[in-house]
CSV table of C-alpha atoms and ligand atoms in Angstrom, one decimal:
chain,number,residue,atom,x,y,z
A,1,UNK,CA,17.9,-20.2,9.4
A,2,UNK,CA,21.8,-21.2,8.7
A,3,UNK,CA,22.9,-19.5,5.8
A,4,UNK,CA,24.8,-21.2,3.2
A,5,UNK,CA,28.3,-19.8,2.6
A,6,UNK,CA,29.9,-19.4,-0.8
A,7,UNK,CA,32.4,-22.6,-1.3
A,8,UNK,CA,35.8,-22.1,-0.1
A,9,UNK,CA,34.5,-19.2,2.7
A,10,UNK,CA,36.3,-20.3,5.9
A,11,UNK,CA,33.7,-21.1,8.7
A,12,UNK,CA,32.2,-17.6,10.8
A,13,UNK,CA,32.9,-17.9,14.6
A,14,UNK,CA,30.0,-18.8,16.9
A,15,UNK,CA,29.8,-15.6,18.5
A,16,UNK,CA,29.2,-13.5,15.7
A,17,UNK,CA,28.3,-10.2,17.4
A,18,UNK,CA,31.4,-10.3,19.2
A,19,UNK,CA,33.5,-11.4,16.4
A,20,UNK,CA,31.8,-8.4,14.2
A,21,UNK,CA,32.9,-5.9,17.3
A,22,UNK,CA,36.4,-7.0,17.1
A,23,UNK,CA,36.8,-7.1,13.6
A,24,UNK,CA,35.5,-3.6,13.5
A,25,UNK,CA,38.2,-2.3,15.9
A,26,UNK,CA,40.7,-4.0,14.0
A,27,UNK,CA,39.8,-2.5,10.7
A,28,UNK,CA,39.0,0.9,12.3
A,29,UNK,CA,35.8,0.7,10.6
A,30,UNK,CA,32.0,2.3,11.7
A,31,UNK,CA,29.0,0.4,10.8
A,32,UNK,CA,26.1,2.5,9.4
A,33,UNK,CA,22.7,0.7,9.3
A,34,UNK,CA,19.3,1.5,7.8
A,35,UNK,CA,16.0,0.9,9.8
A,36,UNK,CA,15.0,-1.9,7.3
A,37,UNK,CA,18.0,-4.0,8.7
A,38,UNK,CA,17.4,-6.9,10.6
A,39,UNK,CA,17.4,-6.3,14.5
A,40,UNK,CA,20.5,-7.8,15.1
A,41,UNK,CA,22.3,-5.7,12.5
A,42,UNK,CA,20.6,-2.6,14.0
A,43,UNK,CA,21.9,-3.3,17.4
A,44,UNK,CA,25.3,-3.9,16.3
A,45,UNK,CA,25.6,-0.6,14.1
A,46,UNK,CA,27.2,2.8,15.4
A,47,UNK,CA,24.6,4.8,13.7
A,48,UNK,CA,21.1,3.7,12.6
A,49,UNK,CA,18.9,6.0,10.6
A,50,UNK,CA,17.0,7.0,7.4
A,51,UNK,CA,18.6,7.7,4.2
A,52,UNK,CA,19.4,11.5,5.1
A,53,UNK,CA,20.8,10.7,8.5
A,54,UNK,CA,23.1,8.1,7.1
A,55,UNK,CA,24.2,10.4,4.3
A,56,UNK,CA,25.0,13.0,7.3
A,57,UNK,CA,26.7,10.1,9.3
A,58,UNK,CA,28.7,9.3,6.2
A,59,UNK,CA,29.7,13.0,5.6
A,60,UNK,CA,31.1,12.8,9.3
A,61,UNK,CA,33.1,9.5,9.4
A,62,UNK,CA,36.5,9.7,10.5
A,63,UNK,CA,37.6,5.9,10.3
A,64,UNK,CA,39.2,4.0,7.7
A,65,UNK,CA,36.4,1.6,6.4
A,66,UNK,CA,32.7,2.0,6.3
A,67,UNK,CA,30.4,-1.2,6.5
A,68,UNK,CA,27.2,-0.1,5.2
A,69,UNK,CA,24.1,-2.3,6.1
A,70,UNK,CA,21.6,-0.9,3.7
A,71,UNK,CA,20.9,-1.1,-0.1
A,72,UNK,CA,23.6,-0.2,-2.9
A,73,UNK,CA,22.6,3.5,-3.8
A,74,UNK,CA,23.1,4.2,0.5
A,75,UNK,CA,26.7,2.7,0.0
A,76,UNK,CA,27.1,4.4,-3.0
A,77,UNK,CA,26.3,7.8,-1.6
A,78,UNK,CA,28.9,7.1,1.2
A,79,UNK,CA,31.6,6.1,-1.3
A,80,UNK,CA,30.7,9.5,-3.3
A,81,UNK,CA,31.3,11.6,0.3
A,82,UNK,CA,34.5,9.2,1.0
A,83,UNK,CA,36.7,9.0,-2.0
A,84,UNK,CA,39.5,8.1,0.6
A,85,UNK,CA,38.0,5.5,2.6
A,86,UNK,CA,36.9,1.8,1.8
A,87,UNK,CA,33.2,0.9,1.7
A,88,UNK,CA,31.9,-2.4,2.1
A,89,UNK,CA,28.5,-3.8,1.9
A,90,UNK,CA,27.3,-7.2,3.6
A,91,UNK,CA,25.8,-8.2,0.1
A,92,UNK,CA,26.5,-6.0,-2.9
A,93,UNK,CA,23.4,-7.4,-4.7
A,94,UNK,CA,21.4,-5.2,-2.3
A,95,UNK,CA,19.6,-3.1,-4.9
A,96,UNK,CA,16.5,-1.0,-5.1
A,97,UNK,CA,13.7,-1.4,-7.3
A,98,UNK,CA,13.5,2.7,-7.8
A,99,UNK,CA,17.2,3.0,-8.4
A,100,UNK,CA,17.0,0.3,-11.1
A,101,UNK,CA,13.7,1.5,-12.7
A,102,UNK,CA,15.5,4.5,-13.7
A,103,UNK,CA,18.0,3.7,-16.2
A,104,UNK,CA,20.6,6.8,-16.9
A,105,UNK,CA,20.3,6.9,-20.5
A,106,UNK,CA,16.4,7.0,-20.3
A,107,UNK,CA,16.8,9.5,-17.9
A,108,UNK,CA,19.1,11.7,-19.8
A,109,UNK,CA,16.5,11.6,-22.2
A,110,UNK,CA,13.6,12.4,-19.9
A,111,UNK,CA,15.7,15.7,-18.6
A,112,UNK,CA,16.3,16.4,-22.1
A,113,UNK,CA,12.6,16.7,-22.8
A,114,UNK,CA,12.1,19.5,-20.2
A,115,UNK,CA,15.1,21.9,-20.9
A,116,UNK,CA,15.9,24.6,-18.0
A,117,UNK,CA,14.2,22.4,-15.5
A,118,UNK,CA,15.9,22.2,-12.0
A,119,UNK,CA,16.3,18.5,-11.8
A,120,UNK,CA,15.5,16.7,-8.3
A,121,UNK,CA,16.4,13.3,-7.6
A,122,UNK,CA,15.5,11.1,-4.9
A,123,UNK,CA,18.6,9.5,-3.2
A,124,UNK,CA,17.3,5.9,-4.2
A,125,UNK,CA,19.0,6.3,-7.5
A,126,UNK,CA,22.3,5.3,-9.0
A,127,UNK,CA,25.4,7.6,-9.3
A,128,UNK,CA,24.9,8.0,-13.1
A,129,UNK,CA,21.5,9.3,-12.3
A,130,UNK,CA,22.5,11.6,-9.4
A,131,UNK,CA,25.3,12.9,-11.6
A,132,UNK,CA,22.3,14.1,-14.3
A,133,UNK,CA,20.7,16.1,-10.8
A,134,UNK,CA,20.8,19.7,-9.7
A,135,UNK,CA,20.2,18.4,-6.0
A,136,UNK,CA,19.3,15.1,-4.3
A,137,UNK,CA,16.4,14.9,-1.6
A,138,UNK,CA,15.4,12.2,0.9
A,139,UNK,CA,11.8,11.3,1.9
A,140,UNK,CA,12.6,13.7,5.0
A,141,UNK,CA,13.7,16.8,3.0
A,142,UNK,CA,11.6,16.4,-0.7
A,143,UNK,CA,8.8,18.9,0.0
A,144,UNK,CA,11.4,21.5,1.7
A,145,UNK,CA,13.9,20.8,-1.3
A,146,UNK,CA,11.0,21.5,-4.1
A,147,UNK,CA,9.5,24.5,-2.1
A,148,UNK,CA,12.9,25.8,-2.3
A,149,UNK,CA,13.0,26.2,-6.0
A,150,UNK,CA,9.6,27.8,-6.1
A,151,UNK,CA,8.9,29.5,-9.5
A,152,UNK,CA,11.2,27.1,-11.6
A,153,UNK,CA,10.2,24.1,-13.7
A,154,UNK,CA,11.0,21.2,-11.9
A,155,UNK,CA,12.0,17.5,-13.1
A,156,UNK,CA,11.4,15.0,-10.0
A,157,UNK,CA,12.4,11.4,-10.2
A,158,UNK,CA,12.4,8.4,-9.7
A,159,UNK,CA,9.3,8.0,-7.7
A,160,UNK,CA,5.8,8.8,-8.8
A,161,UNK,CA,3.9,8.6,-5.5
A,162,UNK,CA,6.9,10.4,-3.4
A,163,UNK,CA,6.3,12.9,-6.4
A,164,UNK,CA,2.6,13.5,-6.0
A,165,UNK,CA,2.7,13.8,-2.4
A,166,UNK,CA,5.4,16.5,-2.4
A,167,UNK,CA,3.8,18.1,-5.1
A,168,UNK,CA,0.8,18.6,-2.9
A,169,UNK,CA,2.8,19.4,-0.2
A,170,UNK,CA,4.6,22.0,-1.8
A,171,UNK,CA,1.7,23.4,-3.8
A,172,UNK,CA,3.2,22.5,-7.0
A,173,UNK,CA,1.3,20.7,-9.7
A,174,UNK,CA,3.5,21.3,-12.4
A,175,UNK,CA,6.1,18.7,-11.5
A,176,UNK,CA,7.5,16.6,-14.5
A,177,UNK,CA,7.4,13.1,-12.8
A,178,UNK,CA,9.5,10.1,-13.7
A,179,UNK,CA,6.7,7.2,-13.2
A,180,UNK,CA,8.9,4.8,-10.7
A,181,UNK,CA,7.6,2.8,-7.9
A,182,UNK,CA,8.9,0.9,-4.7
A,183,UNK,CA,8.2,-2.8,-5.2
A,184,UNK,CA,7.7,-3.1,-1.5
A,185,UNK,CA,5.3,0.3,-0.7
A,186,UNK,CA,3.3,-0.5,-3.8
A,187,UNK,CA,2.3,-3.6,-2.0
A,188,UNK,CA,0.2,-1.9,0.6
A,189,UNK,CA,-3.9,-2.5,0.1
A,190,UNK,CA,-6.0,0.7,0.7
A,191,UNK,CA,-9.0,-1.4,0.5
A,192,UNK,CA,-7.4,-3.8,3.1
A,193,UNK,CA,-6.2,-0.8,5.3
A,194,UNK,CA,-9.7,0.7,5.4
A,195,UNK,CA,-11.0,-2.7,6.7
A,196,UNK,CA,-8.3,-2.8,9.3
A,197,UNK,CA,-8.5,0.8,10.4
A,198,UNK,CA,-12.5,-0.4,11.1
A,199,UNK,CA,-11.3,-3.0,13.3
A,200,UNK,CA,-8.9,-0.3,15.2
A,201,UNK,CA,-10.8,2.6,15.2
A,202,UNK,CA,-8.5,4.3,17.6
A,203,UNK,CA,-5.3,3.4,15.8
A,204,UNK,CA,-3.2,6.0,14.2
A,205,UNK,CA,-2.0,5.2,10.7
A,206,UNK,CA,1.4,6.2,10.0
A,207,UNK,CA,2.6,5.9,6.0
A,208,UNK,CA,6.0,6.4,4.0
A,209,UNK,CA,5.5,8.7,1.1
A,210,UNK,CA,6.4,5.8,-1.1
A,211,UNK,CA,2.9,4.4,-0.6
A,212,UNK,CA,0.2,5.0,-3.2
A,213,UNK,CA,-2.3,7.8,-2.9
A,214,UNK,CA,-5.2,5.7,-1.8
A,215,UNK,CA,-3.1,4.4,1.0
A,216,UNK,CA,-1.7,7.9,1.7
A,217,UNK,CA,-4.9,9.4,1.9
A,218,UNK,CA,-5.8,7.3,5.1
A,219,UNK,CA,-3.0,8.2,6.9
A,220,UNK,CA,-2.5,10.5,10.1
A,221,UNK,CA,1.1,11.0,9.2
A,222,UNK,CA,3.2,10.7,6.0
A,223,UNK,CA,6.8,10.6,7.0
A,224,UNK,CA,10.2,9.4,6.5
A,225,UNK,CA,11.3,6.2,8.6
A,226,UNK,CA,12.7,8.5,11.3
A,227,UNK,CA,9.4,10.7,11.2
A,228,UNK,CA,7.5,7.4,11.4
A,229,UNK,CA,9.4,5.8,14.4
A,230,UNK,CA,9.7,9.3,16.5
A,231,UNK,CA,5.6,9.6,15.8
A,232,UNK,CA,4.9,5.8,16.9
A,233,UNK,CA,7.1,6.4,20.1
A,234,UNK,CA,5.8,9.9,21.0
A,235,UNK,CA,2.2,9.4,20.0
A,236,UNK,CA,-0.9,9.2,22.3
A,237,UNK,CA,-2.1,6.1,20.6
A,238,UNK,CA,-1.6,2.8,21.8
A,239,UNK,CA,-2.0,1.1,18.7
A,240,UNK,CA,-0.2,2.1,15.4
A,241,UNK,CA,-0.7,0.9,11.9
A,242,UNK,CA,2.5,1.4,9.9
A,243,UNK,CA,2.6,1.3,6.2
A,244,UNK,CA,6.0,0.8,5.5
A,245,UNK,CA,8.8,-2.0,6.2
A,246,UNK,CA,8.4,-3.7,9.3
A,247,UNK,CA,12.2,-3.0,10.1
A,248,UNK,CA,11.3,0.0,11.8
A,249,UNK,CA,9.3,-1.6,14.6
A,250,UNK,CA,12.5,-2.9,16.3
A,251,UNK,CA,13.5,1.0,17.0
A,252,UNK,CA,9.8,2.0,18.0
A,253,UNK,CA,9.8,-1.1,20.7
A,254,UNK,CA,13.1,-0.4,22.1
A,255,UNK,CA,11.7,3.0,23.0
A,256,UNK,CA,7.9,2.2,23.6
A,257,UNK,CA,7.6,-1.2,24.3
A,258,UNK,CA,4.1,-1.1,25.1
A,259,UNK,CA,3.0,-0.1,22.1
A,260,UNK,CA,0.9,-2.4,19.8
A,261,UNK,CA,2.3,-2.1,16.1
A,262,UNK,CA,0.6,-3.7,13.1
A,263,UNK,CA,2.2,-3.4,9.7
A,264,UNK,CA,-0.7,-1.9,7.0
A,265,UNK,CA,-2.0,-5.1,5.3
A,266,UNK,CA,-0.5,-6.1,1.7
A,267,UNK,CA,-2.4,-7.0,-1.4
A,268,UNK,CA,-1.3,-10.7,-1.2
A,269,UNK,CA,-1.3,-12.1,2.4
A,270,UNK,CA,0.4,-15.2,1.6
A,271,UNK,CA,3.8,-13.7,0.8
A,272,UNK,CA,6.0,-10.9,2.7
A,273,UNK,CA,5.8,-8.5,0.0
A,274,UNK,CA,6.1,-5.6,2.3
A,275,UNK,CA,9.7,-6.7,3.5
A,276,UNK,CA,12.3,-5.2,1.1
A,277,UNK,CA,13.9,-8.3,-0.5
A,278,UNK,CA,17.1,-6.2,-1.1
A,279,UNK,CA,17.5,-4.8,2.3
A,280,UNK,CA,16.9,-8.2,3.9
A,281,UNK,CA,20.1,-10.0,1.7
A,282,UNK,CA,21.8,-8.5,4.3
A,283,UNK,CA,22.9,-10.8,7.2
A,284,UNK,CA,25.4,-10.8,10.6
A,285,UNK,CA,27.2,-13.6,8.7
A,286,UNK,CA,27.5,-11.5,5.6
A,287,UNK,CA,28.6,-8.3,7.7
A,288,UNK,CA,31.1,-10.1,9.4
A,289,UNK,CA,32.8,-11.8,6.2
A,290,UNK,CA,32.7,-8.0,4.6
A,291,UNK,CA,34.5,-6.8,7.7
A,292,UNK,CA,37.0,-9.7,7.8
A,293,UNK,CA,37.5,-9.7,3.8
A,294,UNK,CA,37.2,-5.9,3.0
A,295,UNK,CA,34.9,-7.0,0.0
A,296,UNK,CA,32.4,-6.8,-1.5
A,297,UNK,CA,33.8,-3.0,-1.8
A,298,UNK,CA,31.8,-0.3,-3.4
A,299,UNK,CA,33.7,1.3,-5.9
A,300,UNK,CA,33.1,4.1,-8.7
A,301,UNK,CA,34.8,5.9,-11.5
A,302,UNK,CA,36.3,9.5,-10.2
A,303,UNK,CA,34.7,11.5,-12.7
A,304,UNK,CA,31.5,10.0,-12.0
A,305,UNK,CA,32.0,10.4,-8.1
A,306,UNK,CA,32.7,14.1,-8.7
A,307,UNK,CA,29.4,14.4,-11.0
A,308,UNK,CA,27.3,12.7,-8.5
A,309,UNK,CA,28.9,14.7,-5.4
A,310,UNK,CA,27.7,18.1,-6.4
A,311,UNK,CA,23.8,17.2,-6.0
A,312,UNK,CA,24.3,15.5,-2.8
A,313,UNK,CA,26.3,18.4,-1.2
A,314,UNK,CA,23.8,20.5,-2.4
A,315,UNK,CA,21.1,18.7,-0.5
A,316,UNK,CA,23.4,18.6,2.5
A,317,UNK,CA,23.5,22.3,2.3
A,318,UNK,CA,20.0,22.6,1.9
A,319,UNK,CA,19.0,20.4,4.6
B,401,13P,P1,13.8,6.6,4.5
B,401,13P,O1,15.0,7.7,3.9
B,401,13P,O2,12.7,7.4,4.8
B,401,13P,O3,14.4,5.7,5.2
B,401,13P,O4,13.4,5.8,2.9
B,401,13P,C1,14.2,4.9,2.5
B,401,13P,C2,13.7,3.8,1.7
B,401,13P,O5,14.3,3.1,0.8
B,401,13P,C3,12.4,3.6,1.9
B,401,13P,O6,11.8,2.8,1.3
B,402,SF4,FE1,13.9,0.5,-2.6
B,402,SF4,FE2,11.6,0.1,-1.8
B,402,SF4,FE3,13.7,-1.5,-0.8
B,402,SF4,FE4,13.2,1.4,-0.1
B,402,SF4,S1,11.7,-0.4,0.5
B,402,SF4,S2,15.2,0.3,-0.5
B,402,SF4,S3,12.7,2.1,-2.1
B,402,SF4,S4,12.9,-1.4,-2.9
């Protein structure tokens, strides 16, 4: 669908892909993209990955500009790791319900209620919340990081489904978990999934740990987006039922075009509730514009950046 550009914005060129690649060189930029981005954005990116892969890629950037196609906390993490580089996003409004559902002032009170606890925070959080944390984790290293702090009291935030899964995986039933959820993953219906599995008895079910427990209980594998993609490609099963955003289908089908991929059913089939509305704000047009205009730019105060950097670096050291 043609997009309405902000008033006064010069028209974008017809061959957007070519124009973006030219601009990327002119700007000495790198394009980092999450798996939930549109296929055409994934195809243009220098690196496509999950949150951990993208944080690592951001740590290694040697270009002047990072065009981050993902949500705000991901681009902000890239900026925290690259204070001297310009970080732009196609759409600054691309947020995340987990980050928004954990305001720093409320989180500070939660942390204060658990004195002496090690604060392990999911990367889906604001820089202010990261600054209150001891170590950051992603869905691909959360269990390992919690296990690393064996014997210590732990605060885990902000996703309660990930927190519960991690507590099971690490044999810890004493985590103090912030009660946040992802508006996308909590839409998957355990009841409808059970019915779907009956219709596809040979299918393997792959789920993201942000799904609720009754969905995860039916999964053959619980993993990050990278883990889901890898298993879907390598699995002997031809049909895969996938309980995460269907942006991951693109990479799976690139590598294993014969696979039959079915997105796990939602509670309301009349809406596309299992597409991340934030991730999908980014478009090729907006990617072109952010490289052309070097805005919207992701910035944060230096003192906050320094405080948020420490727990991110700790995660990268432990991963
Ligand atoms: P991954 O790190 O597994 O890609 O997850 C990011 C995310 O936001 C999932 O909703
Ligand atoms: Fe946040 Fe959920 Fe979107 Fe991931 S899918 S970016 S957790 S709202």
